[in-house]
mmCIF file of C-alpha atoms in Angstrom:
data_model
loop_
_atom_site.group_PDB
_atom_site.id
_atom_site.type_symbol
_atom_site.label_atom_id
_atom_site.label_comp_id
_atom_site.label_asym_id
_atom_site.label_seq_id
_atom_site.Cartn_x
_atom_site.Cartn_y
_atom_site.Cartn_z
ATOM 1 C CA MET Z 1 9.060 -4.332 17.909
ATOM 2 C CA GLN Z 2 11.238 -3.569 14.870
ATOM 3 C CA ARG Z 3 10.239 -1.845 11.611
ATOM 4 C CA ARG Z 4 10.406 -5.139 9.710
ATOM 5 C CA ASP Z 5 7.961 -6.647 12.187
ATOM 6 C CA VAL Z 6 5.589 -3.720 11.609
ATOM 7 C CA LEU Z 7 5.818 -4.108 7.820
ATOM 8 C CA LYS Z 8 5.127 -7.828 8.118
ATOM 9 C CA LEU Z 9 2.093 -7.155 10.303
ATOM 10 C CA LEU Z 10 0.908 -4.454 7.916
ATOM 11 C CA GLY Z 11 1.194 -6.865 4.996
ATOM 12 C CA THR Z 12 -0.928 -9.526 6.664
ATOM 13 C CA ALA Z 13 -3.411 -7.475 8.691
ATOM 14 C CA ALA Z 14 -6.973 -7.454 7.363
ATOM 15 C CA ALA Z 15 -7.388 -3.859 8.566
ATOM 16 C CA ILE Z 16 -5.156 -1.141 9.950
ATOM 17 C CA SER Z 17 -7.209 -1.137 13.133
ATOM 18 C CA ALA Z 18 -6.146 -4.763 13.666
ATOM 19 C CA LEU Z 19 -2.523 -3.736 14.180
ATOM 20 C CA PRO Z 20 -1.184 -3.791 17.749
ATOM 21 C CA GLN Z 21 -0.939 -0.411 19.427
ATOM 22 C CA GLU Z 22 2.851 -0.729 19.472
ATOM 23 C CA ALA Z 23 2.900 -1.091 15.673
ATOM 24 C CA LEU Z 24 0.530 1.858 15.218
ATOM 25 C CA ALA Z 25 2.726 3.962 17.492
ATOM 26 C CA ILE Z 26 5.809 3.186 15.375
ATOM 27 C CA LEU Z 27 3.898 4.092 12.200
ATOM 28 C CA GLN Z 28 2.737 7.343 13.788
ATOM 29 C CA GLN Z 29 6.369 8.133 14.590
ATOM 30 C CA ALA Z 30 7.161 7.658 10.897
ATOM 31 C CA SER Z 31 4.341 10.060 9.994
ATOM 32 C CA ALA Z 32 5.719 12.577 12.468
ATOM 33 C CA GLN Z 33 9.129 12.148 10.859
ATOM 34 C CA VAL Z 34 7.580 13.100 7.511
ATOM 35 C CA ALA Z 35 6.383 16.384 9.000
ATOM 36 C CA ALA Z 36 9.997 17.299 9.705
ATOM 37 C CA SER Z 37 11.454 15.988 6.452
ATOM 38 C CA THR Z 38 12.865 18.319 3.818
ATOM 39 C CA GLY Z 39 12.619 16.311 0.633
ATOM 40 C CA LEU Z 40 12.179 13.042 -1.197
ATOM 41 C CA ARG Z 41 14.922 10.445 -1.217
ATOM 42 C CA THR Z 42 13.586 7.626 -3.395
ATOM 43 C CA PHE Z 43 10.953 9.024 -5.755
ATOM 44 C CA ASN Z 44 11.964 11.112 -8.737
ATOM 45 C CA PRO Z 45 9.587 13.982 -9.641
ATOM 46 C CA HIS Z 46 7.506 11.881 -12.039
ATOM 47 C CA GLN Z 47 7.190 8.953 -9.629
ATOM 48 C CA ASN Z 48 6.219 11.379 -6.885
ATOM 49 C CA ALA Z 49 3.532 12.968 -9.070
ATOM 50 C CA THR Z 50 2.123 9.527 -9.891
ATOM 51 C CA VAL Z 51 2.072 8.459 -6.235
ATOM 52 C CA THR Z 52 0.480 11.753 -5.176
ATOM 53 C CA THR Z 53 -2.232 11.453 -7.834
ATOM 54 C CA LEU Z 54 -2.993 7.809 -7.024
ATOM 55 C CA ALA Z 55 -3.161 8.479 -3.282
ATOM 56 C CA GLU Z 56 -5.410 11.521 -3.701
ATOM 57 C CA LEU Z 57 -7.810 9.454 -5.811
ATOM 58 C CA ILE Z 58 -8.017 6.954 -2.947
ATOM 59 C CA ILE Z 59 -8.430 9.624 -0.239
ATOM 60 C CA PRO Z 60 -9.573 12.857 -1.922
ATOM 61 C CA GLU Z 61 -9.879 16.218 -0.232
ATOM 62 C CA THR Z 62 -13.358 16.886 1.151
ATOM 63 C CA ASP Z 63 -14.064 19.212 4.064
ATOM 64 C CA THR Z 64 -10.774 17.869 5.436
ATOM 65 C CA PRO Z 65 -7.487 17.503 3.543
ATOM 66 C CA GLY Z 66 -6.947 14.387 1.476
ATOM 67 C CA ALA Z 67 -3.894 12.194 0.998
ATOM 68 C CA LYS Z 68 -1.942 14.994 -0.662
ATOM 69 C CA GLY Z 69 -2.554 17.338 2.276
ATOM 70 C CA ALA Z 70 -1.470 14.603 4.679
ATOM 71 C CA ARG Z 71 1.763 14.142 2.652
ATOM 72 C CA VAL Z 72 1.097 10.462 2.124
ATOM 73 C CA ASN Z 73 3.501 10.487 -0.832
ATOM 74 C CA GLU Z 74 6.319 11.504 1.512
ATOM 75 C CA PHE Z 75 5.274 8.832 4.038
ATOM 76 C CA ILE Z 76 5.574 6.170 1.338
ATOM 77 C CA ASP Z 77 8.908 7.627 0.185
ATOM 78 C CA LEU Z 78 10.189 7.429 3.766
ATOM 79 C CA LEU Z 79 9.186 3.781 4.155
ATOM 80 C CA LEU Z 80 10.699 2.853 0.792
ATOM 81 C CA THR Z 81 13.942 4.589 1.773
ATOM 82 C CA GLU Z 82 14.341 3.524 5.397
ATOM 83 C CA TRP Z 83 12.057 0.542 6.029
ATOM 84 C CA PHE Z 84 11.954 -1.489 2.821
ATOM 85 C CA GLU Z 85 14.794 -3.669 1.613
ATOM 86 C CA PRO Z 86 16.254 -2.609 -1.767
ATOM 87 C CA THR Z 87 14.580 -5.540 -3.521
ATOM 88 C CA GLU Z 88 11.202 -4.529 -2.119
ATOM 89 C CA THR Z 89 11.716 -0.909 -3.135
ATOM 90 C CA ARG Z 90 12.583 -1.959 -6.681
ATOM 91 C CA GLN Z 91 9.493 -4.174 -6.714
ATOM 92 C CA PHE Z 92 7.326 -1.221 -5.653
ATOM 93 C CA LEU Z 93 8.842 1.121 -8.253
ATOM 94 C CA ALA Z 94 8.316 -1.521 -10.947
ATOM 95 C CA GLY Z 95 4.655 -1.648 -9.961
ATOM 96 C CA LEU Z 96 4.499 2.120 -10.208
ATOM 97 C CA ALA Z 97 6.039 2.020 -13.687
ATOM 98 C CA ASP Z 98 3.480 -0.604 -14.687
ATOM 99 C CA VAL Z 99 0.713 1.929 -13.937
ATOM 100 C CA ASP Z 100 2.151 4.173 -16.659
ATOM 101 C CA GLN Z 101 2.555 1.250 -19.045
ATOM 102 C CA ARG Z 102 -1.110 0.346 -18.586
ATOM 103 C CA SER Z 103 -2.096 3.987 -18.952
ATOM 104 C CA GLN Z 104 -0.100 4.363 -22.154
ATOM 105 C CA LYS Z 105 -1.717 1.236 -23.565
ATOM 106 C CA MET Z 106 -5.237 2.376 -22.674
ATOM 107 C CA PHE Z 107 -5.050 6.144 -23.202
ATOM 108 C CA ALA Z 108 -1.703 6.874 -24.926
ATOM 109 C CA ALA Z 109 -0.597 9.011 -21.969
ATOM 110 C CA ASP Z 110 1.160 8.661 -18.635
ATOM 111 C CA PHE Z 111 -1.217 8.288 -15.686
ATOM 112 C CA VAL Z 112 -0.692 11.804 -14.349
ATOM 113 C CA ASN Z 113 -1.511 13.280 -17.772
ATOM 114 C CA CYS Z 114 -4.790 11.413 -18.182
ATOM 115 C CA LYS Z 115 -8.207 12.907 -17.586
ATOM 116 C CA LEU Z 116 -9.809 12.233 -14.228
ATOM 117 C CA GLU Z 117 -12.329 9.767 -15.681
ATOM 118 C CA GLN Z 118 -9.481 7.873 -17.383
ATOM 119 C CA GLN Z 119 -7.486 7.741 -14.150
ATOM 120 C CA THR Z 120 -10.579 6.502 -12.318
ATOM 121 C CA GLU Z 121 -11.166 3.778 -14.923
ATOM 122 C CA LEU Z 122 -7.602 2.511 -14.621
ATOM 123 C CA LEU Z 123 -7.741 2.719 -10.840
ATOM 124 C CA LYS Z 124 -10.815 0.484 -10.832
ATOM 125 C CA GLN Z 125 -8.990 -2.072 -12.988
ATOM 126 C CA LEU Z 126 -6.044 -2.053 -10.593
ATOM 127 C CA ASP Z 127 -8.384 -2.423 -7.645
ATOM 128 C CA ASP Z 128 -10.280 -5.319 -9.217
ATOM 129 C CA ALA Z 129 -6.960 -7.091 -9.841
ATOM 130 C CA ALA Z 130 -5.889 -6.426 -6.246
ATOM 131 C CA MET Z 131 -9.145 -7.868 -4.885
ATOM 132 C CA GLU Z 132 -8.717 -10.960 -7.088
ATOM 133 C CA PHE Z 133 -5.138 -11.337 -5.791
ATOM 134 C CA THR Z 134 -6.268 -11.259 -2.161
ATOM 135 C CA LYS Z 135 -9.136 -13.649 -2.894
ATOM 136 C CA LYS Z 136 -6.723 -16.215 -4.382
ATOM 137 C CA GLN Z 137 -4.335 -15.805 -1.472
ATOM 138 C CA LYS Z 138 -7.100 -16.442 1.036
ATOM 139 C CA ALA Z 139 -8.357 -19.458 -0.954
ATOM 140 C CA GLU Z 140 -4.866 -20.969 -1.012
ATOM 141 C CA GLN Z 141 -4.501 -20.450 2.717
ATOM 142 C CA ARG Z 142 -7.825 -22.217 3.311
ATOM 143 C CA ASN Z 143 -7.081 -25.131 0.931
ATOM 144 C CA PRO Z 144 -6.665 -28.198 3.203
ATOM 145 C CA GLN Z 145 -5.161 -30.327 0.394
ATOM 146 C CA ARG Z 146 -2.458 -27.764 -0.219
ATOM 147 C CA SER Z 147 -1.833 -27.467 3.507
ATOM 148 C CA SER Z 148 -1.310 -31.232 3.871
ATOM 149 C CA GLN Z 149 0.961 -31.320 0.803
ATOM 150 C CA MET Z 150 3.028 -28.446 2.109
ATOM 151 C CA ALA Z 151 3.289 -30.022 5.548
ATOM 152 C CA ALA Z 152 4.867 -33.117 3.958
ATOM 153 C CA LEU Z 153 7.643 -31.106 2.321
ATOM 154 C CA PRO Z 154 11.003 -30.410 3.980
ATOM 155 C CA ASP Z 155 11.127 -26.864 5.302
ATOM 156 C CA MET Z 156 13.575 -25.708 2.617
ATOM 157 C CA GLN Z 157 11.154 -26.781 -0.137
ATOM 158 C CA LYS Z 158 8.081 -25.082 1.287
ATOM 159 C CA PRO Z 159 6.959 -22.046 -0.716
ATOM 160 C CA GLU Z 160 6.320 -20.080 2.453
ATOM 161 C CA GLN Z 161 9.923 -20.695 3.488
ATOM 162 C CA GLN Z 162 11.207 -19.610 0.078
ATOM 163 C CA GLU Z 163 8.840 -16.617 -0.095
ATOM 164 C CA ALA Z 164 9.117 -15.562 3.529
ATOM 165 C CA LYS Z 165 11.694 -12.914 2.771
ATOM 166 C CA HIS Z 166 10.004 -11.418 -0.294
ATOM 167 C CA PRO Z 167 6.475 -12.827 -0.660
ATOM 168 C CA PRO Z 168 4.534 -12.059 -3.855
ATOM 169 C CA VAL Z 169 2.886 -8.666 -3.628
ATOM 170 C CA ASN Z 170 0.175 -7.030 -5.679
ATOM 171 C CA PHE Z 171 1.313 -3.452 -6.238
ATOM 172 C CA PHE Z 172 -2.042 -1.748 -5.858
ATOM 173 C CA TYR Z 173 -3.012 -3.818 -2.814
ATOM 174 C CA GLN Z 174 0.231 -2.729 -1.164
ATOM 175 C CA PHE Z 175 -0.221 0.859 -2.355
ATOM 176 C CA LYS Z 176 -3.707 1.118 -0.857
ATOM 177 C CA LYS Z 177 -2.480 -0.158 2.488
ATOM 178 C CA LEU Z 178 0.433 2.275 2.551
ATOM 179 C CA THR Z 179 -1.857 5.160 1.551
ATOM 180 C CA LEU Z 180 -4.444 4.386 4.223
ATOM 181 C CA THR Z 181 -1.730 3.840 6.830
ATOM 182 C CA GLY Z 182 0.088 7.061 5.936
ATOM 183 C CA TYR Z 183 -3.126 9.039 6.057
ATOM 184 C CA TYR Z 184 -4.676 7.666 9.222
ATOM 185 C CA THR Z 185 -1.446 7.806 11.200
ATOM 186 C CA SER Z 186 -0.827 11.426 10.147
ATOM 187 C CA GLU Z 187 -1.918 14.392 12.230
ATOM 188 C CA ILE Z 188 -4.500 15.297 9.589
ATOM 189 C CA GLY Z 189 -5.949 11.820 9.328
ATOM 190 C CA PHE Z 190 -5.839 10.969 13.007
ATOM 191 C CA GLU Z 191 -6.883 14.275 14.538
ATOM 192 C CA LYS Z 192 -8.956 16.091 11.917
ATOM 193 C CA GLU Z 193 -10.584 13.199 10.082
ATOM 194 C CA LEU Z 194 -11.052 10.771 12.945
ATOM 195 C CA GLY Z 195 -11.093 13.192 15.860
ATOM 196 C CA LYS Z 196 -8.383 11.153 17.597
ATOM 197 C CA SER Z 197 -10.664 8.118 17.610
ATOM 198 C CA ILE Z 198 -9.529 4.536 17.146
ATOM 199 C CA ILE Z 199 -8.804 3.844 13.474
ATOM 200 C CA PRO Z 200 -12.043 2.236 12.218
ATOM 201 C CA SER Z 201 -12.017 -1.266 10.797
ATOM 202 C CA GLY Z 202 -13.378 -0.040 7.473
ATOM 203 C CA HIS Z 203 -9.963 1.369 6.566
ATOM 204 C CA SER Z 204 -8.616 -1.840 5.156
ATOM 205 C CA GLY Z 205 -6.332 -2.580 2.255
ATOM 206 C CA CYS Z 206 -8.374 -5.768 1.786
ATOM 207 C CA ALA Z 207 -11.527 -3.799 1.048
ATOM 208 C CA PRO Z 208 -12.420 -2.579 -2.452
ATOM 209 C CA LEU Z 209 -11.940 1.104 -3.194
ATOM 210 C CA SER Z 210 -15.672 1.775 -3.039
ATOM 211 C CA GLU Z 211 -15.544 0.940 0.675
ATOM 212 C CA VAL Z 212 -12.351 2.716 1.665
ATOM 213 C CA THR Z 213 -12.663 6.039 -0.190
ATOM 214 C CA ARG Z 214 -14.498 8.910 1.429
#
């Protein structure tokens, strides 16, 4: 299995626990690679601070370290640098910049400079939009009329053929999945949080934040 196959599975899986063991093993190797890394290669300092803050809000420190302690920001940086195609990386960074644009519009400050309650309010908006995105995607996939119309088209005209390389992505939906994957494949997430148990099905990028945060 190649990295691109793992990313494709990660993008379509309803939960991290649904990934094949081979895919999880490759992701755990990436997490182990982070432990030996010496610095960021894609994020600039501000982008890194934004990613770290967002990830820690999703998986905060409790009696065990949160996303920051598990170096989830570095895991995402690694995947953007080595696994993603340049177009996908630019798409992710544009989504990250949009977080600041929304934050400036709502609170006249970049996300990392907002108060915790302001960050939480914006995070909920992003999560609601992500859930709506996934709901529409699922509805389109279940629409029999659309399926019959698409089946009648030549392959080159089918949206799935045109979008196969770079399908539409909701930034926060993708960010949640990467955060949960980076955390629960890290030594901290896998050994301290889960006690080396199988990654539970509740850790899903498809679930709203209220169900995935600790």
